C-alpha positions as semicolon CSV with decimal commas, in nm:
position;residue;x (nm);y (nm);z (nm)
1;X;-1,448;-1,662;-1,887
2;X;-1,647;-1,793;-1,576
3;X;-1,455;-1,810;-1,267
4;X;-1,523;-2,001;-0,926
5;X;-1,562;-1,731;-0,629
6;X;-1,301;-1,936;-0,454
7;X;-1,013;-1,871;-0,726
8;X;-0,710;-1,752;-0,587
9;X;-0,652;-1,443;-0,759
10;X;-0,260;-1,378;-0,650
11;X;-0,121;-1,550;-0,993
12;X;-0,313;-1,270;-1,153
13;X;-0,163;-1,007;-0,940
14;X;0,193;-1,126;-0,926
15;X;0,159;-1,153;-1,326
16;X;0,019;-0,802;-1,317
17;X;0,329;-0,688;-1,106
18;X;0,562;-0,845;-1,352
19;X;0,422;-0,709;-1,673
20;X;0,419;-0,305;-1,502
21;X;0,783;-0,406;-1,385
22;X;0,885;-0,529;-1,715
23;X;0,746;-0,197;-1,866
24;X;0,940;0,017;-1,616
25;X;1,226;-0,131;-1,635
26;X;1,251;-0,154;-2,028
27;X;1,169;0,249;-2,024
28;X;1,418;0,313;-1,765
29;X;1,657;0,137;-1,964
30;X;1,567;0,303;-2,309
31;X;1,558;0,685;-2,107
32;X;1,894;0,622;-1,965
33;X;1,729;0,715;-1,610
34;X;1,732;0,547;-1,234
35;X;1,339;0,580;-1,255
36;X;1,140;0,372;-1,063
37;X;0,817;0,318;-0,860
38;X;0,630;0,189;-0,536
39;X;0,328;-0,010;-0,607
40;X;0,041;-0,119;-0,412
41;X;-0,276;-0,262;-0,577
42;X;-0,594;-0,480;-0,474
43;X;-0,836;-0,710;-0,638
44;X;-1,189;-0,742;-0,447
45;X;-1,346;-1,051;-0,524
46;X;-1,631;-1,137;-0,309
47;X;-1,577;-1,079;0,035
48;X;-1,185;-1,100;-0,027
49;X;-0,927;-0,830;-0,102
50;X;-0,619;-0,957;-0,261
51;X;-0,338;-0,741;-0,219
52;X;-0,009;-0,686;-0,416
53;X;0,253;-0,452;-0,331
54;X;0,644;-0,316;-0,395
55;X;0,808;-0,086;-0,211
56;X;0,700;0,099;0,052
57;X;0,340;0,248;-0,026
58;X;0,040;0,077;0,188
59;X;-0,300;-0,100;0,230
60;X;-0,506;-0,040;0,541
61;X;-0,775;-0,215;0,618
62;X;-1,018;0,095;0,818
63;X;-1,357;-0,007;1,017
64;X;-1,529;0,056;1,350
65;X;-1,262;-0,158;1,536
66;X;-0,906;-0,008;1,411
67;X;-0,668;0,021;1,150
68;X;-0,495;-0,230;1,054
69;X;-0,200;-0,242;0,785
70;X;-0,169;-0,495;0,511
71;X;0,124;-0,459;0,406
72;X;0,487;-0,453;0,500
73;X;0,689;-0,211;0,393
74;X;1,015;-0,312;0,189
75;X;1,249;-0,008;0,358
76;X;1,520;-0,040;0,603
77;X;1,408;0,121;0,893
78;X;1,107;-0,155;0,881
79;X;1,367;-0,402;0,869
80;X;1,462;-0,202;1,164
81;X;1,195;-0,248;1,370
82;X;1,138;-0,602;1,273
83;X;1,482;-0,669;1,436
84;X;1,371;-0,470;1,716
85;X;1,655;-0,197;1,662
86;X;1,456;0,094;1,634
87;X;1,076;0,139;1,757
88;X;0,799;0,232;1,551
89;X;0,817;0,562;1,640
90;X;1,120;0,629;1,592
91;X;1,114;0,472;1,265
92;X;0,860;0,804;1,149
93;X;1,129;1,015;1,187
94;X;1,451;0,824;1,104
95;X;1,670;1,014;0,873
96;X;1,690;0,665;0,637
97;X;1,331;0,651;0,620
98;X;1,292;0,661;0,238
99;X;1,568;0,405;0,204
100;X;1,378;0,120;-0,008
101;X;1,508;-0,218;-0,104
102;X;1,236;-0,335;-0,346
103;X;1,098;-0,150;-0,628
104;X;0,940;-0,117;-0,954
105;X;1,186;-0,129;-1,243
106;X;1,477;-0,132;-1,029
107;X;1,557;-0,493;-1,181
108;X;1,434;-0,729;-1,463
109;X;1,237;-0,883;-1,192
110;X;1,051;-0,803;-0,880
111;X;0,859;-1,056;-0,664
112;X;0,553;-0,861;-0,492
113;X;0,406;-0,951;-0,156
114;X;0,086;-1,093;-0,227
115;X;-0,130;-1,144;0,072
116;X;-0,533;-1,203;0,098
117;X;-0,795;-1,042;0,339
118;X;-1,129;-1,140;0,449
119;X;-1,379;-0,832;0,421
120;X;-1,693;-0,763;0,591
121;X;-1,944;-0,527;0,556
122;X;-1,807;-0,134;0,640
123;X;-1,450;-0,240;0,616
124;X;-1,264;0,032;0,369
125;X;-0,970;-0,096;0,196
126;X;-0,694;0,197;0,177
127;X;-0,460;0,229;-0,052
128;X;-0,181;0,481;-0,025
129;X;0,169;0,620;-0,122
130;X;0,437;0,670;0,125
131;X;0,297;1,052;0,078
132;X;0,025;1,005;0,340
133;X;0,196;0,786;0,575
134;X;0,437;0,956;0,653
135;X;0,270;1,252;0,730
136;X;-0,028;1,093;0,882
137;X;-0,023;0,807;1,188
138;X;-0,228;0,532;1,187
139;X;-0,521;0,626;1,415
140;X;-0,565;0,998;1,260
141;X;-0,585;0,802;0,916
142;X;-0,844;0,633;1,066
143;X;-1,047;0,873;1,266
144;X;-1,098;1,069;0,926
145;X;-1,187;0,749;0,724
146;X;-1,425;0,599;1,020
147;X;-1,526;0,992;1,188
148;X;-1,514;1,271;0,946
149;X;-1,602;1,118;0,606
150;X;-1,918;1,047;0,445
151;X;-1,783;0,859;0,141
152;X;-1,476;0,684;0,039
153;X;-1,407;0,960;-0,206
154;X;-1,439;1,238;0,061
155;X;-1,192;0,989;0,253
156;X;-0,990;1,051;0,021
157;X;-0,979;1,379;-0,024
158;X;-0,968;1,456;0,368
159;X;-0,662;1,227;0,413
160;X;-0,474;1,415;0,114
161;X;-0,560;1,787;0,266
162;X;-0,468;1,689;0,650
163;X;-0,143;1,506;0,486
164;X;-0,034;1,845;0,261
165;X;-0,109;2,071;0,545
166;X;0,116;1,812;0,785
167;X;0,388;1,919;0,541
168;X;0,413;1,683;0,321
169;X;0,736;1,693;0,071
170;X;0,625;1,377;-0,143
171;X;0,366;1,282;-0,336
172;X;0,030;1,199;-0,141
173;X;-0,148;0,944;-0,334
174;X;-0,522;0,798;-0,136
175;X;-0,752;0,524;-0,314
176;X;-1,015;0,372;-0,143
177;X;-1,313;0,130;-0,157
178;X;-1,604;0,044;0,111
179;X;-1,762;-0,269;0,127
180;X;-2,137;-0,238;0,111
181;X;-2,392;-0,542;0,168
182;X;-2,497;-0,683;-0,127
């Protein structure tokens, strides 16, 4: 059905959340298992991005002037530095790192951080697993996206090489989407 451009989309994403939650969790249940997931997804609509996420994998929102992260991650050591007991920096390399409160059919229900983003023309929208950030800091991220890329998919691909030969141990997971003028 028609919608107006300035519809809210975050319903739609929190009921989106829910139903991959609900799916999780009923499988997790049936396999007898402790599975679960991080999630972070995005709606472009117009010139906004609305973004969902669970857990601790990211959006970044790349362009000429910086990096900038969407999201907040649900883990303790960002709880950490949000309390202002451990820096930034130290919170790469602290040994609870991977120590996430909110996830993906970890309980019947999950409320997502839904947050909305203006977007301009050049911006890239990032979206990542846990994979690439921690293997990657912020400005490298960007100096590929912004410097070394020619496309979003090549983006891609760049950040997943430079975060598997970084070392990576986890899963390195890179989607991303420019914003061209119409």
């Amino acid at each position: 059905k028609p919608t107006s451009a300035n519809q809210d989309r975050s319903p739609w994403l929190q009921e989106s959340v829910s139903l991959v939650n609900k799916a999780v969790f009923d499988l997790r249940h049936y396999a007898g298992t402790d599975m679960g997931s991080t999630l972070v997804m995005a709606l472009i609509d117009g010139n906004k991005a609305y973004v969902a996420h669970v857990g601790d994998s990211r959006a970044y929102l790349i362009n000429d002037k910086g990096i900038q992260r969407l999201t907040t991650d649900h883990s303790l050591v960002e709880r950490l530095v949000a309390t202002n007991q451990i820096t930034p920096e130290e919170a790469r390399t602290h040994p609870q790192r991977n120590v996430i409160y909110r996830t993906i059919g970890d309980k019947h229900r999950v409320e997502p951080d839904v947050s909305a983003h203006i977007l301009s023309p050049g911006d890239h929208l990032l979206l990542c697993s846990d994979g690439l950030t921690g293997m990657l800091e912020d400005d490298l991220i960007r100096k590929i996206v912004i410097e070394r890329a020619s496309s979003p998919q090549e983006a891609c691909n760049l950040l997943i090489q430079a975060a598997n030969a970084a070392g990576a141990d986890d899963n390195v997971t890179a989607v991303m989407a420019q914003i061209i003028q119409p």
